[in-house]
Amino acid sequence: MSTVAIRNTKTKEYSFALVGNPNSGKTTLFNALTGSTQYVGNWPGVTVEKKEGKVKKTTDEINIVDLPGIYSLSPYTLEEVIARDYVVEDKPDAIINIVDATNIERNLYLTTQLIETGIPVIIALNMMDIIEKNGDKINVELLSKNIGVPVIPISANKGKGIKNVIAEAIRSVNEELQNTTEHKIFNKEVEKYIDEIKIKTKHIISDNVYNSRWLAIKLLEDDEKVIERININPELREDINQFIIKIEKQFDNDVESIIADQRYKYIEKIVKRNINKKNKSKLTTSDKIDKIVTNRILSVPIFLAVMWFVYYVSIQTLGDYTIGWVESGIGFLSGKVGLVLTSIGAADWLYALVIDGIFGGLGAVFIYVPQIMILFFFISILEDSGYMARIAFVMDKFFRKFGLTGKSFIPMLVGTGCSVPGIMATRTLENDKDRKLTIMLTPFISCGAKLPIYVMFASAFFPDRSGMVVFTVYVLGIIVAILSGILLKNTVFKGETAPFVMELPPYRIPTVKGLLIHMWDRGKAFIKKAGTIIFAAIVVIWFLQSFGPSFTLVEDTANSFLAYIGKFISPIFKPLGFGDWVSSVAIVTGLVAKEVVVATIGVLRGLGEVTEESPELISSIQVMFTPLKACSFMAFNLLACPCFAAVGAMKREFNSWKWTLFAVAYQTGIAYIVALLIYQIGKLIVG
Amino acid sequence: MKTLRDVKIGESAIIKKIDGKGPIKRRLMDMGVTKGEKILVRKVAPLGDPIEVNIRGYELSFRKDEANTIIIEG
């Protein structure tokens, strides 16, 4: 909604929209403008992120909405429609259009469309530092004059020129300068028809909803979304159709293409006048790097090496150390609180609730926070540097084999840390089928929380080859994902694959600030799930395991509520080899959070607080299971429906309970079948 | 009629027209693939698809299916 300028002498309120191509530095500019005031939500009714913030260090109230990165305002993709609707219907006071100067023609294509909406546009011409470095020259004043709107050179990375952009935006709003919608950019004939449509639609836009030129162009383009929204009578519709037929005949193409064509011709003319490029066809640094990175022979090995490195640091070495540190920290805190409770003579049950329940449970999950943050930090480096686009490029054909696209890689990679942000990352997939399939398959790629389960069983039964075993489990997940993809693609998600049209942005050195914000964006989804759902559920589980049917504290957990539940459902798991109540309970608690499975087994076996490395737990496991049963149990946990938080994330992204239940049923069904096969066939082999 | 698929790696061509209609064509055009523009085929992905082109000074990739809809001069 557009804000009313508050006419007091001290501050004014403004609302600006930030619009630009992906990879144009928009996020960097937004971060620089808003910093920690930014707030991320959703556009109503859809799962596209809406970022808003207030501009720092100004006396006025300036609200900025960061619209999704778009190449055009076409009616075809969700992001474009959202951006277009916001600009045309919510009517911000001004549009700050960030334009990548090193990619100026394609960026200005969007600019011409923004100008047509009638909202004042200020171009923030970014990457000027790179232009300078290359020895190119841009005549900013002339460019501004030709295109009809203010142009402010900036370097978002270096923080230069940003204040000028805001100042110019405020000036434009206050002085109501812009009247550039009358700037004619198309061929004579097309412009003639636009004018005629403007006259004919005068009565429709008299309530000042749409800019008349913008509306005329949309009608000429036969824009279905606009036509849906307004009421044009059949005669006018027919008149417009006649215009369209004439134009299409004259220029020998469909009218949408003609308009797009002519926009670019107009831009080419301007750019030629204003920009002087020094070395036109020299190979850039990015091209040189790509000679190696997307090389026929080297690209896949390089990709595997990068993945290995990321995992080695975040899971095996650095990440692992952080788990120990957090554990000690929590242990220390828990000890201190325990002393306090004892000293005030707290009741047994209260002590148990706080120390075992709350600290124990939260501890089980929070020890992973730093590790996951490190993983997300690396993933942010891959994305912000531009390498992720290369991965999608190289791996696309492989992913297509099982119904996905190269772009599905990011959600799955993020999902190896935690499925929750992984599932959320599917928002970048434009095609609905691709998105749904990726959401369903992401949980098969094991998440970080399941790792302790594998480590525990591997140490117990395959101590010499534990690393190999864990690796095998991950591979199993990948294989199941691939086979599921093939199956689902030929049944439920049958249909054409979405087109793959993707920019390969130049490699850039990410800013630390950008990386941290990016990492935090993802990590906080994990922390939020830990702090809310899991916390609540852990308290419930603690209660169920501490109290028996007589509502008193039980000594032996085998008499608790939880045990009764376990015994009730354990028959289901008998064919899989682990039909004892402890395993069943562990699986049920795993529904809440996979991190809890190991701890649950420990608690139910009366071992108190243990981890997957505790010798007591390992001996206990060796008694409860056999190597074969261990395999079956691990497979089930790998594939079965993910934790509540992930299911919640799935529901949000699917926007439908039907799909969520289908996904859960499918995943758990596959888990059951695979575990069953492993155990039963294994029994025949091993005897 | 020659399409972009007929262009070898390292060679350029001038775009004549894009076949078809609808969102994919619009997407290509939005990205700057328009009539009269020069397009250079940079490379093919290691697994055979997609391809990478240079157009209007930047690197764009799309699949061979899409390349087939881009009709070139000559």
CSV table of N, CA, C and O in Angstrom, one decimal, chain A residues 453-535:
chain,number,residue,atom,x,y,z
A,453,ILE,N,23.0,-41.4,14.1
A,453,ILE,CA,22.5,-42.8,14.1
A,453,ILE,C,23.4,-43.7,13.3
A,453,ILE,O,23.7,-44.8,13.8
A,454,TYR,N,23.8,-43.3,12.1
A,454,TYR,CA,24.7,-44.1,11.4
A,454,TYR,C,26.0,-44.4,12.1
A,454,TYR,O,26.6,-45.5,12.1
A,455,VAL,N,26.6,-43.3,12.6
A,455,VAL,CA,27.9,-43.4,13.3
A,455,VAL,C,27.8,-44.4,14.4
A,455,VAL,O,28.7,-45.3,14.6
A,456,MET,N,26.7,-44.3,15.2
A,456,MET,CA,26.5,-45.3,16.3
A,456,MET,C,26.5,-46.7,15.8
A,456,MET,O,27.2,-47.6,16.4
A,457,PHE,N,25.7,-47.0,14.9
A,457,PHE,CA,25.6,-48.4,14.4
A,457,PHE,C,26.8,-48.8,13.7
A,457,PHE,O,27.3,-50.0,13.8
A,458,ALA,N,27.4,-47.9,13.0
A,458,ALA,CA,28.7,-48.3,12.3
A,458,ALA,C,29.7,-48.6,13.3
A,458,ALA,O,30.5,-49.6,13.1
A,459,SER,N,29.9,-47.8,14.3
A,459,SER,CA,30.9,-48.1,15.4
A,459,SER,C,30.6,-49.4,16.1
A,459,SER,O,31.5,-50.2,16.4
A,460,ALA,N,29.3,-49.7,16.3
A,460,ALA,CA,28.9,-50.9,17.0
A,460,ALA,C,29.2,-52.2,16.2
A,460,ALA,O,29.6,-53.2,16.8
A,461,PHE,N,28.9,-52.1,14.9
A,461,PHE,CA,28.9,-53.4,14.2
A,461,PHE,C,30.0,-53.5,13.1
A,461,PHE,O,30.3,-54.6,12.6
A,462,PHE,N,30.4,-52.3,12.6
A,462,PHE,CA,31.4,-52.4,11.6
A,462,PHE,C,32.6,-51.4,11.9
A,462,PHE,O,32.9,-50.5,11.2
A,463,PRO,N,33.2,-51.7,13.1
A,463,PRO,CA,34.2,-50.7,13.6
A,463,PRO,C,35.3,-50.4,12.7
A,463,PRO,O,35.9,-49.3,12.7
A,464,ASP,N,35.7,-51.4,11.9
A,464,ASP,CA,36.9,-51.2,11.0
A,464,ASP,C,36.5,-50.4,9.8
A,464,ASP,O,37.4,-49.8,9.2
A,465,ARG,N,35.3,-50.4,9.5
A,465,ARG,CA,34.9,-49.8,8.2
A,465,ARG,C,33.8,-48.8,8.4
A,465,ARG,O,33.0,-48.6,7.5
A,466,SER,N,33.8,-48.1,9.5
A,466,SER,CA,32.7,-47.2,9.9
A,466,SER,C,32.5,-46.1,8.8
A,466,SER,O,31.4,-45.8,8.5
A,467,GLY,N,33.6,-45.5,8.4
A,467,GLY,CA,33.5,-44.4,7.4
A,467,GLY,C,32.8,-44.9,6.2
A,467,GLY,O,31.9,-44.3,5.6
A,468,MET,N,33.2,-46.1,5.7
A,468,MET,CA,32.6,-46.7,4.5
A,468,MET,C,31.1,-46.9,4.7
A,468,MET,O,30.4,-46.7,3.8
A,469,VAL,N,30.8,-47.4,5.9
A,469,VAL,CA,29.4,-47.7,6.1
A,469,VAL,C,28.5,-46.4,6.0
A,469,VAL,O,27.5,-46.4,5.4
A,470,VAL,N,29.0,-45.4,6.7
A,470,VAL,CA,28.3,-44.1,6.6
A,470,VAL,C,28.1,-43.6,5.2
A,470,VAL,O,27.1,-43.2,4.8
A,471,PHE,N,29.2,-43.7,4.5
A,471,PHE,CA,29.2,-43.3,3.1
A,471,PHE,C,28.2,-44.1,2.3
A,471,PHE,O,27.4,-43.5,1.5
A,472,THR,N,28.1,-45.4,2.6
A,472,THR,CA,27.2,-46.2,1.9
A,472,THR,C,25.7,-45.8,2.1
A,472,THR,O,24.9,-45.8,1.2
A,473,VAL,N,25.5,-45.4,3.4
A,473,VAL,CA,24.1,-45.0,3.7
A,473,VAL,C,23.7,-43.8,2.8
A,473,VAL,O,22.6,-43.7,2.3
A,474,TYR,N,24.7,-42.8,2.8
A,474,TYR,CA,24.4,-41.6,1.9
A,474,TYR,C,24.1,-42.0,0.5
A,474,TYR,O,23.2,-41.5,-0.2
A,475,VAL,N,24.9,-42.9,0.0
A,475,VAL,CA,24.8,-43.4,-1.4
A,475,VAL,C,23.4,-44.0,-1.6
A,475,VAL,O,22.8,-43.8,-2.6
A,476,LEU,N,23.0,-44.8,-0.6
A,476,LEU,CA,21.7,-45.5,-0.7
A,476,LEU,C,20.6,-44.4,-0.8
A,476,LEU,O,19.7,-44.5,-1.6
A,477,GLY,N,20.7,-43.4,0.0
A,477,GLY,CA,19.8,-42.3,-0.1
A,477,GLY,C,19.7,-41.7,-1.5
A,477,GLY,O,18.6,-41.4,-2.1
A,478,ILE,N,20.9,-41.5,-2.1
A,478,ILE,CA,21.0,-40.9,-3.4
A,478,ILE,C,20.3,-41.8,-4.4
A,478,ILE,O,19.6,-41.4,-5.3
A,479,ILE,N,20.6,-43.1,-4.3
A,479,ILE,CA,20.1,-44.1,-5.2
A,479,ILE,C,18.6,-44.1,-5.2
A,479,ILE,O,17.9,-44.1,-6.2
A,480,VAL,N,18.1,-44.1,-3.9
A,480,VAL,CA,16.6,-44.2,-3.8
A,480,VAL,C,16.0,-42.9,-4.4
A,480,VAL,O,14.9,-42.9,-5.0
A,481,ALA,N,16.7,-41.7,-4.2
A,481,ALA,CA,16.2,-40.5,-4.7
A,481,ALA,C,16.1,-40.6,-6.2
A,481,ALA,O,15.1,-40.2,-6.9
A,482,ILE,N,17.2,-41.1,-6.8
A,482,ILE,CA,17.2,-41.2,-8.3
A,482,ILE,C,16.1,-42.1,-8.8
A,482,ILE,O,15.4,-41.8,-9.7
A,483,LEU,N,16.0,-43.3,-8.2
A,483,LEU,CA,15.0,-44.2,-8.7
A,483,LEU,C,13.6,-43.7,-8.4
A,483,LEU,O,12.7,-43.8,-9.3
A,484,SER,N,13.4,-43.0,-7.3
A,484,SER,CA,12.1,-42.4,-7.1
A,484,SER,C,11.8,-41.3,-8.1
A,484,SER,O,10.6,-41.2,-8.5
A,485,GLY,N,12.8,-40.6,-8.4
A,485,GLY,CA,12.6,-39.5,-9.4
A,485,GLY,C,12.1,-40.1,-10.7
A,485,GLY,O,11.2,-39.6,-11.3
A,486,ILE,N,12.8,-41.2,-11.1
A,486,ILE,CA,12.4,-41.8,-12.4
A,486,ILE,C,11.0,-42.3,-12.3
A,486,ILE,O,10.2,-42.1,-13.2
A,487,LEU,N,10.7,-43.0,-11.2
A,487,LEU,CA,9.3,-43.5,-11.0
A,487,LEU,C,8.3,-42.4,-11.0
A,487,LEU,O,7.3,-42.5,-11.8
A,488,LEU,N,8.5,-41.4,-10.2
A,488,LEU,CA,7.5,-40.3,-10.1
A,488,LEU,C,7.4,-39.5,-11.3
A,488,LEU,O,6.3,-39.1,-11.7
A,489,LYS,N,8.5,-39.3,-12.0
A,489,LYS,CA,8.5,-38.5,-13.2
A,489,LYS,C,7.6,-39.2,-14.3
A,489,LYS,O,7.0,-38.5,-15.2
A,490,ASN,N,7.6,-40.5,-14.2
A,490,ASN,CA,6.8,-41.2,-15.3
A,490,ASN,C,5.4,-41.5,-14.8
A,490,ASN,O,4.6,-42.0,-15.6
A,491,THR,N,5.0,-41.1,-13.6
A,491,THR,CA,3.7,-41.4,-13.2
A,491,THR,C,3.0,-40.1,-12.7
A,491,THR,O,2.4,-39.4,-13.4
A,492,VAL,N,3.3,-39.7,-11.4
A,492,VAL,CA,2.6,-38.6,-10.8
A,492,VAL,C,3.0,-37.3,-11.5
A,492,VAL,O,2.1,-36.4,-11.7
A,493,PHE,N,4.2,-37.1,-11.8
A,493,PHE,CA,4.7,-35.8,-12.3
A,493,PHE,C,4.9,-35.9,-13.8
A,493,PHE,O,5.8,-35.2,-14.4
A,494,LYS,N,4.2,-36.7,-14.5
A,494,LYS,CA,4.4,-36.8,-15.9
A,494,LYS,C,4.1,-35.5,-16.6
A,494,LYS,O,3.3,-34.7,-16.3
A,495,GLY,N,4.9,-35.3,-17.7
A,495,GLY,CA,4.7,-34.0,-18.4
A,495,GLY,C,6.0,-33.5,-18.9
A,495,GLY,O,7.1,-34.1,-18.7
A,496,GLU,N,6.0,-32.4,-19.6
A,496,GLU,CA,7.2,-31.8,-20.2
A,496,GLU,C,8.1,-31.3,-19.1
A,496,GLU,O,7.6,-30.7,-18.1
A,497,THR,N,9.4,-31.5,-19.4
A,497,THR,CA,10.3,-30.8,-18.5
A,497,THR,C,10.3,-29.3,-18.7
A,497,THR,O,10.2,-28.9,-19.9
A,498,ALA,N,10.5,-28.6,-17.7
A,498,ALA,CA,10.6,-27.2,-17.8
A,498,ALA,C,11.8,-26.8,-18.6
A,498,ALA,O,12.8,-27.5,-18.5
A,499,PRO,N,11.8,-25.7,-19.3
A,499,PRO,CA,13.0,-25.2,-20.0
A,499,PRO,C,14.1,-24.8,-19.1
A,499,PRO,O,13.8,-24.4,-17.9
A,500,PHE,N,15.3,-24.9,-19.5
A,500,PHE,CA,16.4,-24.5,-18.7
A,500,PHE,C,17.1,-23.3,-19.3
A,500,PHE,O,17.8,-23.5,-20.3
A,501,VAL,N,16.8,-22.1,-18.9
A,501,VAL,CA,17.4,-20.9,-19.5
A,501,VAL,C,18.0,-20.2,-18.3
A,501,VAL,O,17.3,-19.7,-17.5
A,502,MET,N,19.3,-20.2,-18.2
A,502,MET,CA,20.0,-19.7,-17.0
A,502,MET,C,21.2,-18.9,-17.4
A,502,MET,O,22.0,-19.2,-18.2
A,503,GLU,N,21.3,-17.7,-16.7
A,503,GLU,CA,22.5,-16.9,-16.9
A,503,GLU,C,23.7,-17.5,-16.1
A,503,GLU,O,23.5,-18.1,-15.0
A,504,LEU,N,24.9,-17.4,-16.7
A,504,LEU,CA,26.1,-17.8,-15.9
A,504,LEU,C,26.8,-16.5,-15.5
A,504,LEU,O,27.5,-16.0,-16.3
A,505,PRO,N,26.5,-16.1,-14.3
A,505,PRO,CA,27.1,-14.7,-14.0
A,505,PRO,C,28.6,-14.8,-13.9
A,505,PRO,O,29.1,-15.9,-13.6
A,506,PRO,N,29.2,-13.6,-14.0
A,506,PRO,CA,30.7,-13.7,-13.8
A,506,PRO,C,31.0,-14.0,-12.4
A,506,PRO,O,30.3,-13.8,-11.5
A,507,TYR,N,32.2,-14.7,-12.3
A,507,TYR,CA,32.6,-15.0,-10.9
A,507,TYR,C,32.9,-13.8,-10.1
A,507,TYR,O,33.4,-12.8,-10.6
A,508,ARG,N,32.4,-13.8,-8.9
A,508,ARG,CA,32.7,-12.6,-8.0
A,508,ARG,C,33.2,-13.1,-6.7
A,508,ARG,O,32.8,-14.1,-6.2
A,509,ILE,N,34.0,-12.2,-6.1
A,509,ILE,CA,34.4,-12.6,-4.7
A,509,ILE,C,33.3,-12.1,-3.8
A,509,ILE,O,33.0,-10.9,-3.8
A,510,PRO,N,32.7,-13.0,-3.1
A,510,PRO,CA,31.6,-12.6,-2.2
A,510,PRO,C,32.1,-11.7,-1.1
A,510,PRO,O,33.2,-11.7,-0.7
A,511,THR,N,31.2,-10.8,-0.6
A,511,THR,CA,31.5,-10.0,0.6
A,511,THR,C,31.2,-10.8,1.8
A,511,THR,O,30.3,-11.6,1.8
A,512,VAL,N,32.0,-10.6,2.8
A,512,VAL,CA,31.8,-11.3,4.1
A,512,VAL,C,30.4,-11.1,4.6
A,512,VAL,O,29.7,-12.0,5.1
A,513,LYS,N,30.0,-9.8,4.6
A,513,LYS,CA,28.7,-9.4,5.1
A,513,LYS,C,27.6,-10.2,4.4
A,513,LYS,O,26.7,-10.7,5.0
A,514,GLY,N,27.7,-10.2,3.1
A,514,GLY,CA,26.7,-10.9,2.3
A,514,GLY,C,26.7,-12.4,2.6
A,514,GLY,O,25.6,-13.0,2.8
A,515,LEU,N,27.8,-13.0,2.8
A,515,LEU,CA,27.9,-14.4,3.1
A,515,LEU,C,27.2,-14.7,4.5
A,515,LEU,O,26.5,-15.6,4.6
A,516,LEU,N,27.5,-13.8,5.4
A,516,LEU,CA,27.0,-14.0,6.8
A,516,LEU,C,25.5,-13.9,6.8
A,516,LEU,O,24.8,-14.7,7.4
A,517,ILE,N,25.0,-12.9,6.0
A,517,ILE,CA,23.5,-12.7,6.0
A,517,ILE,C,22.9,-13.9,5.3
A,517,ILE,O,21.9,-14.4,5.8
A,518,HIS,N,23.5,-14.4,4.3
A,518,HIS,CA,23.0,-15.5,3.5
A,518,HIS,C,23.0,-16.8,4.4
A,518,HIS,O,22.0,-17.6,4.4
A,519,MET,N,24.1,-17.0,5.1
A,519,MET,CA,24.2,-18.1,6.0
A,519,MET,C,23.2,-18.1,7.1
A,519,MET,O,22.5,-19.1,7.4
A,520,TRP,N,23.0,-16.9,7.6
A,520,TRP,CA,22.1,-16.8,8.7
A,520,TRP,C,20.6,-17.0,8.3
A,520,TRP,O,19.8,-17.6,9.0
A,521,ASP,N,20.3,-16.5,7.1
A,521,ASP,CA,19.0,-16.7,6.5
A,521,ASP,C,18.6,-18.2,6.5
A,521,ASP,O,17.5,-18.5,6.8
A,522,ARG,N,19.5,-19.1,6.2
A,522,ARG,CA,19.2,-20.5,6.1
A,522,ARG,C,19.3,-21.1,7.5
A,522,ARG,O,18.5,-21.9,7.9
A,523,GLY,N,20.4,-20.7,8.2
A,523,GLY,CA,20.6,-21.3,9.6
A,523,GLY,C,19.4,-21.0,10.5
A,523,GLY,O,19.1,-21.9,11.4
A,524,LYS,N,18.9,-19.8,10.4
A,524,LYS,CA,17.8,-19.5,11.4
A,524,LYS,C,16.6,-20.4,11.2
A,524,LYS,O,15.9,-20.6,12.2
A,525,ALA,N,16.4,-20.9,10.0
A,525,ALA,CA,15.3,-21.9,9.9
A,525,ALA,C,15.5,-23.1,10.8
A,525,ALA,O,14.6,-23.6,11.4
A,526,PHE,N,16.8,-23.5,10.8
A,526,PHE,CA,17.1,-24.7,11.6
A,526,PHE,C,17.0,-24.3,13.1
A,526,PHE,O,16.4,-25.1,13.9
A,527,ILE,N,17.5,-23.2,13.5
A,527,ILE,CA,17.4,-22.8,14.9
A,527,ILE,C,16.0,-22.6,15.3
A,527,ILE,O,15.6,-23.0,16.4
A,528,LYS,N,15.2,-22.1,14.5
A,528,LYS,CA,13.8,-21.8,14.8
A,528,LYS,C,13.1,-23.2,15.1
A,528,LYS,O,12.4,-23.4,16.0
A,529,LYS,N,13.4,-24.1,14.2
A,529,LYS,CA,12.7,-25.4,14.4
A,529,LYS,C,13.2,-26.1,15.7
A,529,LYS,O,12.4,-26.6,16.4
A,530,ALA,N,14.5,-25.9,16.0
A,530,ALA,CA,15.0,-26.5,17.2
A,530,ALA,C,14.4,-25.8,18.4
A,530,ALA,O,14.0,-26.5,19.4
A,531,GLY,N,14.3,-24.5,18.4
A,531,GLY,CA,13.8,-23.8,19.5
A,531,GLY,C,12.3,-24.0,19.8
A,531,GLY,O,11.8,-23.8,20.9
A,532,THR,N,11.6,-24.3,18.8
A,532,THR,CA,10.1,-24.3,18.9
A,532,THR,C,9.6,-25.8,18.9
A,532,THR,O,9.4,-26.3,20.0
A,533,ILE,N,9.4,-26.3,17.8
A,533,ILE,CA,8.8,-27.6,17.7
A,533,ILE,C,9.5,-28.7,18.5
A,533,ILE,O,8.9,-29.4,19.3
A,534,ILE,N,10.8,-28.7,18.3
A,534,ILE,CA,11.6,-29.8,19.0
A,534,ILE,C,11.5,-29.6,20.5
A,534,ILE,O,11.4,-30.5,21.2
A,535,PHE,N,11.7,-28.3,20.9
A,535,PHE,CA,11.7,-28.1,22.3
A,535,PHE,C,10.3,-28.5,22.9
A,535,PHE,O,10.3,-29.3,23.9
